[in-house]
mmCIF file of C-alpha atoms in Angstrom:
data_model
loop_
_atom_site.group_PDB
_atom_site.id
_atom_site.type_symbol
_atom_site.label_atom_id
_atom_site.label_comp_id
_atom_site.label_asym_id
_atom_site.label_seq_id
_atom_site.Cartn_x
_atom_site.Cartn_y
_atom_site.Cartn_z
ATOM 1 C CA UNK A 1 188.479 19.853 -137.211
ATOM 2 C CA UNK A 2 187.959 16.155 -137.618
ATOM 3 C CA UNK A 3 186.282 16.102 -134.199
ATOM 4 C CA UNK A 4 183.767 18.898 -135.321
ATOM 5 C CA UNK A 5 183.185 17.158 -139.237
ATOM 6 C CA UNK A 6 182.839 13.424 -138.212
ATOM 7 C CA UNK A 7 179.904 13.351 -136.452
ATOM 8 C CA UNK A 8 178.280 15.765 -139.165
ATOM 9 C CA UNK A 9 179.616 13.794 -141.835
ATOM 10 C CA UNK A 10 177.994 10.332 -140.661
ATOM 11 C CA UNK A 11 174.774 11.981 -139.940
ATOM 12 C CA UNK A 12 174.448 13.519 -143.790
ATOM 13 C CA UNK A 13 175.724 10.307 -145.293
ATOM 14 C CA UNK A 14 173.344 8.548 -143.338
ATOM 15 C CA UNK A 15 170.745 9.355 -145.644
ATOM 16 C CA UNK A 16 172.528 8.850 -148.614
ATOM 17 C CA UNK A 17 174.494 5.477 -148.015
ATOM 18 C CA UNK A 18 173.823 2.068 -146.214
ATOM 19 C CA UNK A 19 177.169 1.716 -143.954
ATOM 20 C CA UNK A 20 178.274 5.643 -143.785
ATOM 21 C CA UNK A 21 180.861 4.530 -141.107
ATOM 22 C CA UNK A 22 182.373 1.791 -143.267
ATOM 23 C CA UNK A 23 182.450 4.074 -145.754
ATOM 24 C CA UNK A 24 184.258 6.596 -144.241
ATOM 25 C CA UNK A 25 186.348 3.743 -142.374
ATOM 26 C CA UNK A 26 187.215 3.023 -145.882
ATOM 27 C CA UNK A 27 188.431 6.008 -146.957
ATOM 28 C CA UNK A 28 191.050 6.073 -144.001
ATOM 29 C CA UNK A 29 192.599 2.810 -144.730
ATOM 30 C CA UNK A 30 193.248 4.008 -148.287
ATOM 31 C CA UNK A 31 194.165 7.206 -147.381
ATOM 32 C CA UNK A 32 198.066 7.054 -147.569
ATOM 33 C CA UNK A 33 197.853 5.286 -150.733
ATOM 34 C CA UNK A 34 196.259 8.169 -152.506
ATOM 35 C CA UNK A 35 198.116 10.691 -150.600
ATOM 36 C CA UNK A 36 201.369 8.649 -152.826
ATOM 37 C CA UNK A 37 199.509 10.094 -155.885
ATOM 38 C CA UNK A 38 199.853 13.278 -154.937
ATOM 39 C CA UNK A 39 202.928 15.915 -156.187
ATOM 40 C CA UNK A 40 205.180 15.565 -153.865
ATOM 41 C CA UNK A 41 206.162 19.701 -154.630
ATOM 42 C CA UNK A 42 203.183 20.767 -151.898
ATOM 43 C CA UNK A 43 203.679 20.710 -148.273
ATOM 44 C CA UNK A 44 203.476 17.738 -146.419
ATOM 45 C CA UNK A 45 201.169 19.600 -143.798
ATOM 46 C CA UNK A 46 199.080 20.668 -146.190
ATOM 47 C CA UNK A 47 198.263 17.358 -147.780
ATOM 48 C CA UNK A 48 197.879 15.808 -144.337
ATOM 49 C CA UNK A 49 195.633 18.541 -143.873
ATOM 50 C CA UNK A 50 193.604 18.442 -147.077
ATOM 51 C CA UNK A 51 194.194 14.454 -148.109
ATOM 52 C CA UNK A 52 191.361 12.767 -146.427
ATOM 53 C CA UNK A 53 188.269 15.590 -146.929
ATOM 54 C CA UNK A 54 189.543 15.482 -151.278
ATOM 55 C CA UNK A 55 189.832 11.420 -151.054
ATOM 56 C CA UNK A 56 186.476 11.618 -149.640
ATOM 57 C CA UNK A 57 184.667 13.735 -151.592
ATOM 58 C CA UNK A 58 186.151 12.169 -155.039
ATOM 59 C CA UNK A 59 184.675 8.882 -153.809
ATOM 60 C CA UNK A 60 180.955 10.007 -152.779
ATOM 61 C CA UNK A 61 181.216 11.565 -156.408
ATOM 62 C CA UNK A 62 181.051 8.077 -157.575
ATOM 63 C CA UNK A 63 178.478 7.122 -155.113
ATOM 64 C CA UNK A 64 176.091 9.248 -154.948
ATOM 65 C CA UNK A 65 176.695 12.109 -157.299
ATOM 66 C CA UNK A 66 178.534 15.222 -158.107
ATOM 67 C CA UNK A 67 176.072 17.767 -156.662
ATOM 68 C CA UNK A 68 174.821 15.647 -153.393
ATOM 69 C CA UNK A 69 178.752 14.838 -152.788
ATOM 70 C CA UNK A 70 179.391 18.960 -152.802
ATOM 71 C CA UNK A 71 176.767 19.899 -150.897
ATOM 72 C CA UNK A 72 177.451 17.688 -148.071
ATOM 73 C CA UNK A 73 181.557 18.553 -148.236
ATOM 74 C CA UNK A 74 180.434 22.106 -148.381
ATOM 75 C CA UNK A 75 178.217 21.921 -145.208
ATOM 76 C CA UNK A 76 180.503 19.613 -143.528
ATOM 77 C CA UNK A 77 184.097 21.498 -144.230
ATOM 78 C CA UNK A 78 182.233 25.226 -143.634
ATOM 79 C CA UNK A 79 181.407 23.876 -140.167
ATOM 80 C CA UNK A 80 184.584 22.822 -139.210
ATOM 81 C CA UNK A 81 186.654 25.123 -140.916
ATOM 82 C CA UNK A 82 184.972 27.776 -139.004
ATOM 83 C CA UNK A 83 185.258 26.185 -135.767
ATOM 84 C CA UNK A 84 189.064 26.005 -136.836
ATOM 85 C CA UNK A 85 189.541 29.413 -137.626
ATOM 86 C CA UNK A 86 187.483 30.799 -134.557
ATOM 87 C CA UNK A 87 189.987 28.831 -132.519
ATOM 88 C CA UNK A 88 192.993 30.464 -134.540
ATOM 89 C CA UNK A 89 191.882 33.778 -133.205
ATOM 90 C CA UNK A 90 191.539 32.605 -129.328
ATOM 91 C CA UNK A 91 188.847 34.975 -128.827
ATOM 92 C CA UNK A 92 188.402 33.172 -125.020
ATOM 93 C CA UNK A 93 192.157 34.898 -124.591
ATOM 94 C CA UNK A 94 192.032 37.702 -126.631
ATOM 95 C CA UNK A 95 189.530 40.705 -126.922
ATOM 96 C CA UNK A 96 187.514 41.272 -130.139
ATOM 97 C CA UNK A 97 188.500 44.069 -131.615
ATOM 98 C CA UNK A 98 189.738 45.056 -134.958
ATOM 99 C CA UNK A 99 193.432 46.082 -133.913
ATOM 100 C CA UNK A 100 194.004 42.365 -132.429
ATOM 101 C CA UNK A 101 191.911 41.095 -135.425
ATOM 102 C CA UNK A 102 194.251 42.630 -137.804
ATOM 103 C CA UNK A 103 197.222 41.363 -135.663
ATOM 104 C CA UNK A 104 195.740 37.486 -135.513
ATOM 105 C CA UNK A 105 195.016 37.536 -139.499
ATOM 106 C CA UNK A 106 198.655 37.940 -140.489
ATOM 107 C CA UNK A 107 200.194 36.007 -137.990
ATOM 108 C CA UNK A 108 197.518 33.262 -139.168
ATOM 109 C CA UNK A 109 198.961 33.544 -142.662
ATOM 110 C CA UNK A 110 202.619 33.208 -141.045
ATOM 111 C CA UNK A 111 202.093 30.172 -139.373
ATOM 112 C CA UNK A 112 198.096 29.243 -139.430
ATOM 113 C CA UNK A 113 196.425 26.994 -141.479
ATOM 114 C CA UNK A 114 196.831 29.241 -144.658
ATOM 115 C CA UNK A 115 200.595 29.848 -144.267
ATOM 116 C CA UNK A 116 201.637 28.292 -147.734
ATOM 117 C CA UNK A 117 200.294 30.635 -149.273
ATOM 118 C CA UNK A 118 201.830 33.890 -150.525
ATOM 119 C CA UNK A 119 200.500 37.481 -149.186
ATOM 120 C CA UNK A 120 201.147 41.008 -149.310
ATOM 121 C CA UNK A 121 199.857 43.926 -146.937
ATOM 122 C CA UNK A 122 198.626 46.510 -149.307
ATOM 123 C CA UNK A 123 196.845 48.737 -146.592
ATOM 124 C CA UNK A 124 196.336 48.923 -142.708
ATOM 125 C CA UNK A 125 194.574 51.836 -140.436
ATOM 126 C CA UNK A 126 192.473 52.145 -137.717
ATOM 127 C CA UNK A 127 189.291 51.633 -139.644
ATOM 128 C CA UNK A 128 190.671 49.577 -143.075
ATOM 129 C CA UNK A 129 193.098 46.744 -143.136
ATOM 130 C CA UNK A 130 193.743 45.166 -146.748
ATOM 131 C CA UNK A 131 195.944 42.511 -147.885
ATOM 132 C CA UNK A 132 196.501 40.390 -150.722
ATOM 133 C CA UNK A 133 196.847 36.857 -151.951
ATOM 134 C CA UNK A 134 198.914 36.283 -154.527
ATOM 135 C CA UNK A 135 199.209 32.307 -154.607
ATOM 136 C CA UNK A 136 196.214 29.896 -153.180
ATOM 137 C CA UNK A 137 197.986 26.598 -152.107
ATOM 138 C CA UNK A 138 194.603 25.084 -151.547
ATOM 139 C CA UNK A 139 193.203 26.219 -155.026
ATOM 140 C CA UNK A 140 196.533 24.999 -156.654
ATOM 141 C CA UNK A 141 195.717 21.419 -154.613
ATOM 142 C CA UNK A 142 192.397 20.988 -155.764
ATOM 143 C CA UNK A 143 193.106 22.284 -159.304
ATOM 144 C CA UNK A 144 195.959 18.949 -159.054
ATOM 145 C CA UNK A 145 193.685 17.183 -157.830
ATOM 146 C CA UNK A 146 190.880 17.746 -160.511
ATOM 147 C CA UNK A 147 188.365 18.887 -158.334
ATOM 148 C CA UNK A 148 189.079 22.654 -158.231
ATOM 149 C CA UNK A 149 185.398 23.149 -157.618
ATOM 150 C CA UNK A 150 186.443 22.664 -154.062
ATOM 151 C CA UNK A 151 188.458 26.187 -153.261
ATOM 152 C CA UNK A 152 185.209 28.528 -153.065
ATOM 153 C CA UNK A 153 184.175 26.443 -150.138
ATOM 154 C CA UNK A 154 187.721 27.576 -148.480
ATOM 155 C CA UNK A 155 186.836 30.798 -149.494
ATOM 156 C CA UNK A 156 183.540 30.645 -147.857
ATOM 157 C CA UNK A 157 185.060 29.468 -144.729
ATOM 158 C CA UNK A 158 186.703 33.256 -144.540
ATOM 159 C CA UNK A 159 182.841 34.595 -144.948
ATOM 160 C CA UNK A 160 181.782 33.299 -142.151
ATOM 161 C CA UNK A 161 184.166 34.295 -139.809
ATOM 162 C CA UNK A 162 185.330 37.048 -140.928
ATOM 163 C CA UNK A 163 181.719 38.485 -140.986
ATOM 164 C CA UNK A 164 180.710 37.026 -138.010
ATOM 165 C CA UNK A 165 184.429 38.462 -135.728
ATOM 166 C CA UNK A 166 182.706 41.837 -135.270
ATOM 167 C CA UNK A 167 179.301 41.352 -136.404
ATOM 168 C CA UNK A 168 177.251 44.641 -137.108
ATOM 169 C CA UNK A 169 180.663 46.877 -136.653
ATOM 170 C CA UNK A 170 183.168 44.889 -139.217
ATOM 171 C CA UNK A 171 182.307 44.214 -143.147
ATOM 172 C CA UNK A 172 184.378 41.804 -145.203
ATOM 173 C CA UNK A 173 184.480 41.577 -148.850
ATOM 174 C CA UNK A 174 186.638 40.957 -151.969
ATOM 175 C CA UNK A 175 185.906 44.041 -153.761
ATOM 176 C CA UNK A 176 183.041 42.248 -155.752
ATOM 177 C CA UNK A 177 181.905 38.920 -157.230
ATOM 178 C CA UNK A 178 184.253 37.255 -159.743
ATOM 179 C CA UNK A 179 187.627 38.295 -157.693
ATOM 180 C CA UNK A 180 189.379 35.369 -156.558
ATOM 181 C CA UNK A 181 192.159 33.167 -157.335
ATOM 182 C CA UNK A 182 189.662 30.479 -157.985
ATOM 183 C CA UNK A 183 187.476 33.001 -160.528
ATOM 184 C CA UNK A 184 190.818 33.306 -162.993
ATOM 185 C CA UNK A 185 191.917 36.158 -161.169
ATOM 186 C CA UNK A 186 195.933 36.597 -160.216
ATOM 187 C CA UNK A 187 194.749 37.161 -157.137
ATOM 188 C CA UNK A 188 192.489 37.727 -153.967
ATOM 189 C CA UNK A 189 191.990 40.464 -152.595
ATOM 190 C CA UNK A 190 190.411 40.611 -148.907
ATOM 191 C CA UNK A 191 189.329 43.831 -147.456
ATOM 192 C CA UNK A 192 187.908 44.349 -143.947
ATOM 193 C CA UNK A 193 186.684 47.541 -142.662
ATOM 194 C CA UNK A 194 184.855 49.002 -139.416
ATOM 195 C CA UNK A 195 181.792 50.659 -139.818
ATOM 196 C CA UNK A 196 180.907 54.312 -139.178
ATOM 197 C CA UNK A 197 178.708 54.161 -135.804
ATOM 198 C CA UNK A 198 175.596 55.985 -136.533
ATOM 199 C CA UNK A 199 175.441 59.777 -134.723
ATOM 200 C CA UNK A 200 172.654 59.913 -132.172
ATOM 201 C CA UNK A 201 169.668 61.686 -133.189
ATOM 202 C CA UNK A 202 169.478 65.441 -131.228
#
């Protein structure tokens, strides 16, 4: 992921500060000092996962801005969260399809980069496979971290791949705005579906 958000990072902060490398160089020397800050009840993994992009963003905040400091998080961490998730599903290995998709999505939240957090099946078919979150280890990180601003950008890391896995033939959705963890909800609810095929005309 770091590969993918590095480059992208140093070309946004470019235009924003003088010495975006030393900046970020920066960040990275400090980094296990501020990871020492953090409650030591969440997974190691998961801070070493989550650490540097948080101790990054809360220092552009002071740079630059809040809402400059978001957007370029959001379009750096969308970019290479997606590239990390298309690579959970091995799609070069593995056909597209929604049985496989179905079978990839809960071994992701086994032992993928979402595994801390806590999920229930509620329905799989052919056509409809449901499940639910009932704890969000990222939103309870950046919630600790004061920044819970930050989880909807996870969140929109699952739009984008999960609507572009089968485009045109799988839908993903929430069940409506206002749903998630991260909206005061108790939890998340993530719905995936296949799409009738339309009947040819006679």
């Amino acid at each position: 992921m770091k590969k993918v958000t590095t480059p992208l990072l140093l070309h946004m902060l470019g235009q924003e500060l003088r010495f975006p490398r030393l900046f970020l160089l920066q960040r990275k020397l400090t980094l296990n000092r501020f990871k020492k800050t953090i409650d030591p009840r969440f997974p190691r993994e998961l801070i070493d996962l989550a650490a540097l992009p948080a101790w990054v963003y809360l220092n552009l905040k002071e740079k630059i801005g809040q809402r400059k400091a978001f957007e370029i998080m959001r379009v750096a961490l969308l970019t290479g969260g997606t590239a990390a998730q298309n690579l959970q599903f091995d799609t070069v290995h593995k056909e597209r399809n929604f049985r496989n998709f179905a079978d990839l999505e809960l071994e992701n939240n086994r032992t993928g980069l979402v595994r801390w957090n806590k999920m229930e099946v509620v329905e799989r078919t052919d056509r409809r496979f449901e499940i639910k979150i009932t704890r969000c280890m990222f939103h309870e990180f950046a919630v600790h971290l004061g920044i819970p601003e930050m989880t909807p950008i996870v969140c929109q890391i699952d739009n984008a791949m999960f609507n572009s896995y089968l485009p045109d033939e799988m839908t993903f959705d929430r069940g409506g705005m206002g749903r998630r963890i991260s909206d005061g909800q108790n939890e998340c609810n993530f719905v995936w579906e296949l799409r009738q095929r339309p009947q040819p005309l006679a």
